[in-house]
PDB file of C-alpha atoms in Angstrom:
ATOM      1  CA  UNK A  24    -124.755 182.514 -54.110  1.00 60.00           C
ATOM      2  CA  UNK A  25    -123.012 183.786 -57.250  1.00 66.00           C
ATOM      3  CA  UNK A  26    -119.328 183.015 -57.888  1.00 76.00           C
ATOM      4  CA  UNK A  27    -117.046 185.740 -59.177  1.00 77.00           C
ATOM      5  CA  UNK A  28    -115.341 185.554 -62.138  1.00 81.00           C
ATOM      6  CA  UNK A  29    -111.141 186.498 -62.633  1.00 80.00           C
ATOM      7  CA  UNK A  30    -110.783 187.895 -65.645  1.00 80.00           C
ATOM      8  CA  UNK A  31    -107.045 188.779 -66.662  1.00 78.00           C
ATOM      9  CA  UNK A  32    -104.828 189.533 -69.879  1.00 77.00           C
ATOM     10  CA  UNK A  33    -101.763 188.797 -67.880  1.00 74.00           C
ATOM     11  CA  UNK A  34    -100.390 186.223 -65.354  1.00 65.00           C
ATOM     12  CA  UNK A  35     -96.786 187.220 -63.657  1.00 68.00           C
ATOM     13  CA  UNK A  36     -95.026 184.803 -61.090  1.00 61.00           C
ATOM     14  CA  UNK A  37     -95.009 186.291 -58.430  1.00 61.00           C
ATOM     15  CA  UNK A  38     -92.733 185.125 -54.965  1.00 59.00           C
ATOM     16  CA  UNK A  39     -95.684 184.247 -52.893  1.00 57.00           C
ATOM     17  CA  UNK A  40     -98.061 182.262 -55.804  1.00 52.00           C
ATOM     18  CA  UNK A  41     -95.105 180.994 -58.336  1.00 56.00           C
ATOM     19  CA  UNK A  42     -96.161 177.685 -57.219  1.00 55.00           C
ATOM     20  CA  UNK A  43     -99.848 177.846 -58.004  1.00 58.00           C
ATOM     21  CA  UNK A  44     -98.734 179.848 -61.274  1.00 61.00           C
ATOM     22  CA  UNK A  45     -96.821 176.955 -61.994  1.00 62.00           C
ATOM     23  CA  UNK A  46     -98.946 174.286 -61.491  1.00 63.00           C
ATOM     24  CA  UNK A  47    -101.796 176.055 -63.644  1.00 66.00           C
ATOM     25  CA  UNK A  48     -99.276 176.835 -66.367  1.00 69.00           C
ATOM     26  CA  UNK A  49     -96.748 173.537 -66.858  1.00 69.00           C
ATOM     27  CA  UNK A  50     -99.518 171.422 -65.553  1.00 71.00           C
ATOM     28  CA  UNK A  51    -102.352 172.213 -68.385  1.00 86.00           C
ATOM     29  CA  UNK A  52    -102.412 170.289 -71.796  1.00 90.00           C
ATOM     30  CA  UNK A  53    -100.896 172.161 -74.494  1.00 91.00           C
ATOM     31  CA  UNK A  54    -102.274 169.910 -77.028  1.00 91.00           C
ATOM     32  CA  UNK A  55    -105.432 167.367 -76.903  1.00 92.00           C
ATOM     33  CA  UNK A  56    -107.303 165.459 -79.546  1.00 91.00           C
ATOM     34  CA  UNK A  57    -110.255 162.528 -79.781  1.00 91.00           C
ATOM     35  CA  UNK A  58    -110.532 161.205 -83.302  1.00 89.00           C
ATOM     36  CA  UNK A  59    -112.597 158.864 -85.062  1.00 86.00           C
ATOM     37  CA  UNK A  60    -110.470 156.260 -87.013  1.00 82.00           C
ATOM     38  CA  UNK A  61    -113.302 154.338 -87.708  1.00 78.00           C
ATOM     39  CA  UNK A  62    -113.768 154.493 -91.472  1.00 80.00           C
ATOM     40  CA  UNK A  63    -112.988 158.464 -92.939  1.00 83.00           C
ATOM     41  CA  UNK A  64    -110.209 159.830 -90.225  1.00 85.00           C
ATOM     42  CA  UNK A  65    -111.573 162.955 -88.893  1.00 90.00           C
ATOM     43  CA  UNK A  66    -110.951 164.923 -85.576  1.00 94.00           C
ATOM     44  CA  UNK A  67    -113.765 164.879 -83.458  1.00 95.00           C
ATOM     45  CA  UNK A  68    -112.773 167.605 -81.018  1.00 96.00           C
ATOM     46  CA  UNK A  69    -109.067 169.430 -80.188  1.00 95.00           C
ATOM     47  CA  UNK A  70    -107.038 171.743 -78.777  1.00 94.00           C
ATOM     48  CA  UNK A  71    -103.835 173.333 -80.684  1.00 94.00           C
ATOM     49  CA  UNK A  72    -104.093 170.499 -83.443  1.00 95.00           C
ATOM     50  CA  UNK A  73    -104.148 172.170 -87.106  1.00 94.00           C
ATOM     51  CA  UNK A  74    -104.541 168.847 -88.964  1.00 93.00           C
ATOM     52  CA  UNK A  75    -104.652 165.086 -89.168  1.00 91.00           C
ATOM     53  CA  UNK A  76    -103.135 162.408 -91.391  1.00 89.00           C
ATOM     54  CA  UNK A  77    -104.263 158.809 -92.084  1.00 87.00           C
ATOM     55  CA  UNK A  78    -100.486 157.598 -93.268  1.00 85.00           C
ATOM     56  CA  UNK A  79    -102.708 153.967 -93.738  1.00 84.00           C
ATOM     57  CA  UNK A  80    -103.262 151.415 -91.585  1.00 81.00           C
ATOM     58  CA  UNK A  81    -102.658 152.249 -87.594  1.00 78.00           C
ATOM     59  CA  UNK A  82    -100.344 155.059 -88.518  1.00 82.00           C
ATOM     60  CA  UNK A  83    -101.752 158.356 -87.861  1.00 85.00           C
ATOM     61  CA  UNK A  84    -100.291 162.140 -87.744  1.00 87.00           C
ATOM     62  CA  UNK A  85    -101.230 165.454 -86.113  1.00 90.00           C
ATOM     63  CA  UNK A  86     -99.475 168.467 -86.506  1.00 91.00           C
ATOM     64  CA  UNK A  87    -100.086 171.147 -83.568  1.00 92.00           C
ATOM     65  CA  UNK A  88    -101.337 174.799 -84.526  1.00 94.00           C
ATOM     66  CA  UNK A  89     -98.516 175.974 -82.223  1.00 93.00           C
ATOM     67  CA  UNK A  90     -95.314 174.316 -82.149  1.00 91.00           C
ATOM     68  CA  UNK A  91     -93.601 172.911 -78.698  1.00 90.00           C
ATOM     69  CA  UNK A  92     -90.383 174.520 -77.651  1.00 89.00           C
ATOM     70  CA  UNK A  93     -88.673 171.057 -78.087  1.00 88.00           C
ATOM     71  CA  UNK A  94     -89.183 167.258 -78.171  1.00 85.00           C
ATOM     72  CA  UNK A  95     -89.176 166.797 -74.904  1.00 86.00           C
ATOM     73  CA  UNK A  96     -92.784 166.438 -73.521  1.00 86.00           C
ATOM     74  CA  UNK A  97     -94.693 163.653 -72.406  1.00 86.00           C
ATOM     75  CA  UNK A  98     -97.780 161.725 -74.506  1.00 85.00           C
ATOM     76  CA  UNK A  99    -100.351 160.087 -72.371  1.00 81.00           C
ATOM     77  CA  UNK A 100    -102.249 158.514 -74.936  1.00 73.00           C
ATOM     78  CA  UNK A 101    -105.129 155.159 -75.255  1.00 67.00           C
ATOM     79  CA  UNK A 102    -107.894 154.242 -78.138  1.00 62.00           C
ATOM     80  CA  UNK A 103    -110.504 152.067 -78.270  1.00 59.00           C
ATOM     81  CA  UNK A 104    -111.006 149.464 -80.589  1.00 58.00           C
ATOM     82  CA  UNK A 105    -114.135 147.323 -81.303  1.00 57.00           C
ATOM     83  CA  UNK A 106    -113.414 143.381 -80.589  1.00 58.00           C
ATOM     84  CA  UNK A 107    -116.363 141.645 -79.185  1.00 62.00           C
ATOM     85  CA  UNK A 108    -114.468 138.224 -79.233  1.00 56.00           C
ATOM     86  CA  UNK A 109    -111.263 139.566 -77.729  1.00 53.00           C
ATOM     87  CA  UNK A 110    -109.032 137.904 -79.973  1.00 52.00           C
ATOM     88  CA  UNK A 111    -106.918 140.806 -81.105  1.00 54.00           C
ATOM     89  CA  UNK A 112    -104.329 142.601 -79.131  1.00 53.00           C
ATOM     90  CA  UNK A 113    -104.764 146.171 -78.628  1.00 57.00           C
ATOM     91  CA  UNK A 114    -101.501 148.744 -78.882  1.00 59.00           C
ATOM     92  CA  UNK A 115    -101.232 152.503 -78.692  1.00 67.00           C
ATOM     93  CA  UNK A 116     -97.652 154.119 -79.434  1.00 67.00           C
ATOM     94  CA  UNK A 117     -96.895 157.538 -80.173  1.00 73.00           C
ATOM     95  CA  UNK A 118     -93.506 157.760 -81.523  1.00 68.00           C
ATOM     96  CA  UNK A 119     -91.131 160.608 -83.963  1.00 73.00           C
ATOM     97  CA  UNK A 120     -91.867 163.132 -81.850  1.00 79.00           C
ATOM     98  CA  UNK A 121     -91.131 166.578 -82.517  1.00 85.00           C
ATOM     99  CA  UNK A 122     -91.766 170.411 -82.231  1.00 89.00           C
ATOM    100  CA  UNK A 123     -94.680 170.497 -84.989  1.00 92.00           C
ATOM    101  CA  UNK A 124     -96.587 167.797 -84.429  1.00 89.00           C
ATOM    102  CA  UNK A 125     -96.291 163.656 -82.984  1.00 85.00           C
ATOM    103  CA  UNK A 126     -96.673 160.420 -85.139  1.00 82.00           C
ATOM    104  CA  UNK A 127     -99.172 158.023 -83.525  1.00 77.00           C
ATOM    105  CA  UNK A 128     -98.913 154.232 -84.834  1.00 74.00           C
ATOM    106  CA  UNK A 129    -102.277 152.917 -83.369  1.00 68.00           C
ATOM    107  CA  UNK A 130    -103.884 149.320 -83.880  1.00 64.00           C
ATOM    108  CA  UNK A 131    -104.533 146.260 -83.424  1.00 63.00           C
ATOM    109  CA  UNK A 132    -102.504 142.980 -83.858  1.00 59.00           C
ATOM    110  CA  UNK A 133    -104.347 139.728 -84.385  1.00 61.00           C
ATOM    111  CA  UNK A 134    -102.787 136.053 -83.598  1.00 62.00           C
ATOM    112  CA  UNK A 135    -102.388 136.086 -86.856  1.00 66.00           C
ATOM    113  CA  UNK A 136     -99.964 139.372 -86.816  1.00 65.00           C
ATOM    114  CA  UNK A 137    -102.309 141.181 -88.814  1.00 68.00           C
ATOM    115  CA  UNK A 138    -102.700 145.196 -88.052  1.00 69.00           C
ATOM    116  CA  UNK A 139    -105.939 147.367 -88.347  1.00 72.00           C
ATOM    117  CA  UNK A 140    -106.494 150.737 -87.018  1.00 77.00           C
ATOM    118  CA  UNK A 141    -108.033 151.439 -83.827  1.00 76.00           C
ATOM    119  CA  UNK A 142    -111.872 152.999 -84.419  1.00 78.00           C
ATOM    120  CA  UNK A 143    -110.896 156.062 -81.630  1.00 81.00           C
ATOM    121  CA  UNK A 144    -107.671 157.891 -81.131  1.00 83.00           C
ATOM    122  CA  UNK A 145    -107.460 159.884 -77.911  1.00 83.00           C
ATOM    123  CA  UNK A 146    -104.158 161.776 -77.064  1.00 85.00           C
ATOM    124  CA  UNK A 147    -102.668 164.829 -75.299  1.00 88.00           C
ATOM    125  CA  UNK A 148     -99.324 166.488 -74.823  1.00 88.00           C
ATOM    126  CA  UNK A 149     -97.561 168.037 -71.735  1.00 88.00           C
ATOM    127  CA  UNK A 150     -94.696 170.051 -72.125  1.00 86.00           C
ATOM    128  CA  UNK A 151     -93.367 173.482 -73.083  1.00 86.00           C
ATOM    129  CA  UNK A 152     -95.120 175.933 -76.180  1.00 87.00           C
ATOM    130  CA  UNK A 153     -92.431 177.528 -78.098  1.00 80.00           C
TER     131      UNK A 153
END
C-alpha cells in the first residue's frame, strides 16, 4: 500500500486542529547541531546553524542562520568524550544565551582540575524563531 503525501505552502490554526498545529510547530527543534571537537572543530551535520567557533579549550560558539525571537528557549544538550580509565569528569553547559546564537563551555575536568574539550558536541534549541 502506498502512503500519500501532504504537501502544503501554508499551515493556519485552525479551532478544531490548533492543538496538533501546535504541537508540530512549538514542539520541533529550531536549531540542532553534532560536531566533532576532536582535533580541527568542524560541524558534522545541522540545522539553522551558520557557523562555529573554537574560543579554545571546552569553549565553543554557534551562531544560528535565523535568529530566536528572544533568550528564552530551552538547550538540551550532552557530548561524548573519550576516557577509557574514567578518571576525568565529564561536563556539558551551554550558557550566554541569546537571539543569534548560544555559547557552549564543554569539557572535561580531571582530579587534577585540568580542562580539555569534549571530542563530540551534540546540541539543540527549543523555543520561538524571530
Amino acid at each position: 500500500m502506498a502512503l500519500g503525501k501532504i504537501k502544503a505552502d501554508t499551515l493556519e490554526h485552525s479551532t478544531a486542529g490548533s492543538i496538533a498545529t501546535n504541537y508540530v510547530v512549538n514542539g520541533s527543534a529550531k536549531w540542532w547541531v553534532n560536531a566533532d571537537n576532536s582535533g580541527t572543530t568542524e560541524v558534522q551535520g545541522s540545522f539553522n546553524n551558520s557557523s562555529i567557533t573554537d574560543d579554545g579549550t571546552g569553549d565553543t560558539s554557534f551562531s544560528y542562520t535565523n535568529n530566536m525571537n528572544d533568550a528564552l528557549y530551552s538547550v538540551p544538550h550532552g557530548g561524548h568524550y573519550d576516557d577509557t580509565n574514567r578518571s576525568s569528569m565529564y561536563f556539558s553547559a551551554f550558557n550566554n544565551l541569546e537571539t543569534s546564537g548560544v555559547k557552549c563551555n564543554t569539557g572535561t575536568y580531571s582530579s587534577s582540575n585540568v580542562s580539555s574539550d569534549i571530542a563530540l558536541i551534540y546540541a539543540s534549541v527549543f523555543g520561538d524563531l524571530a
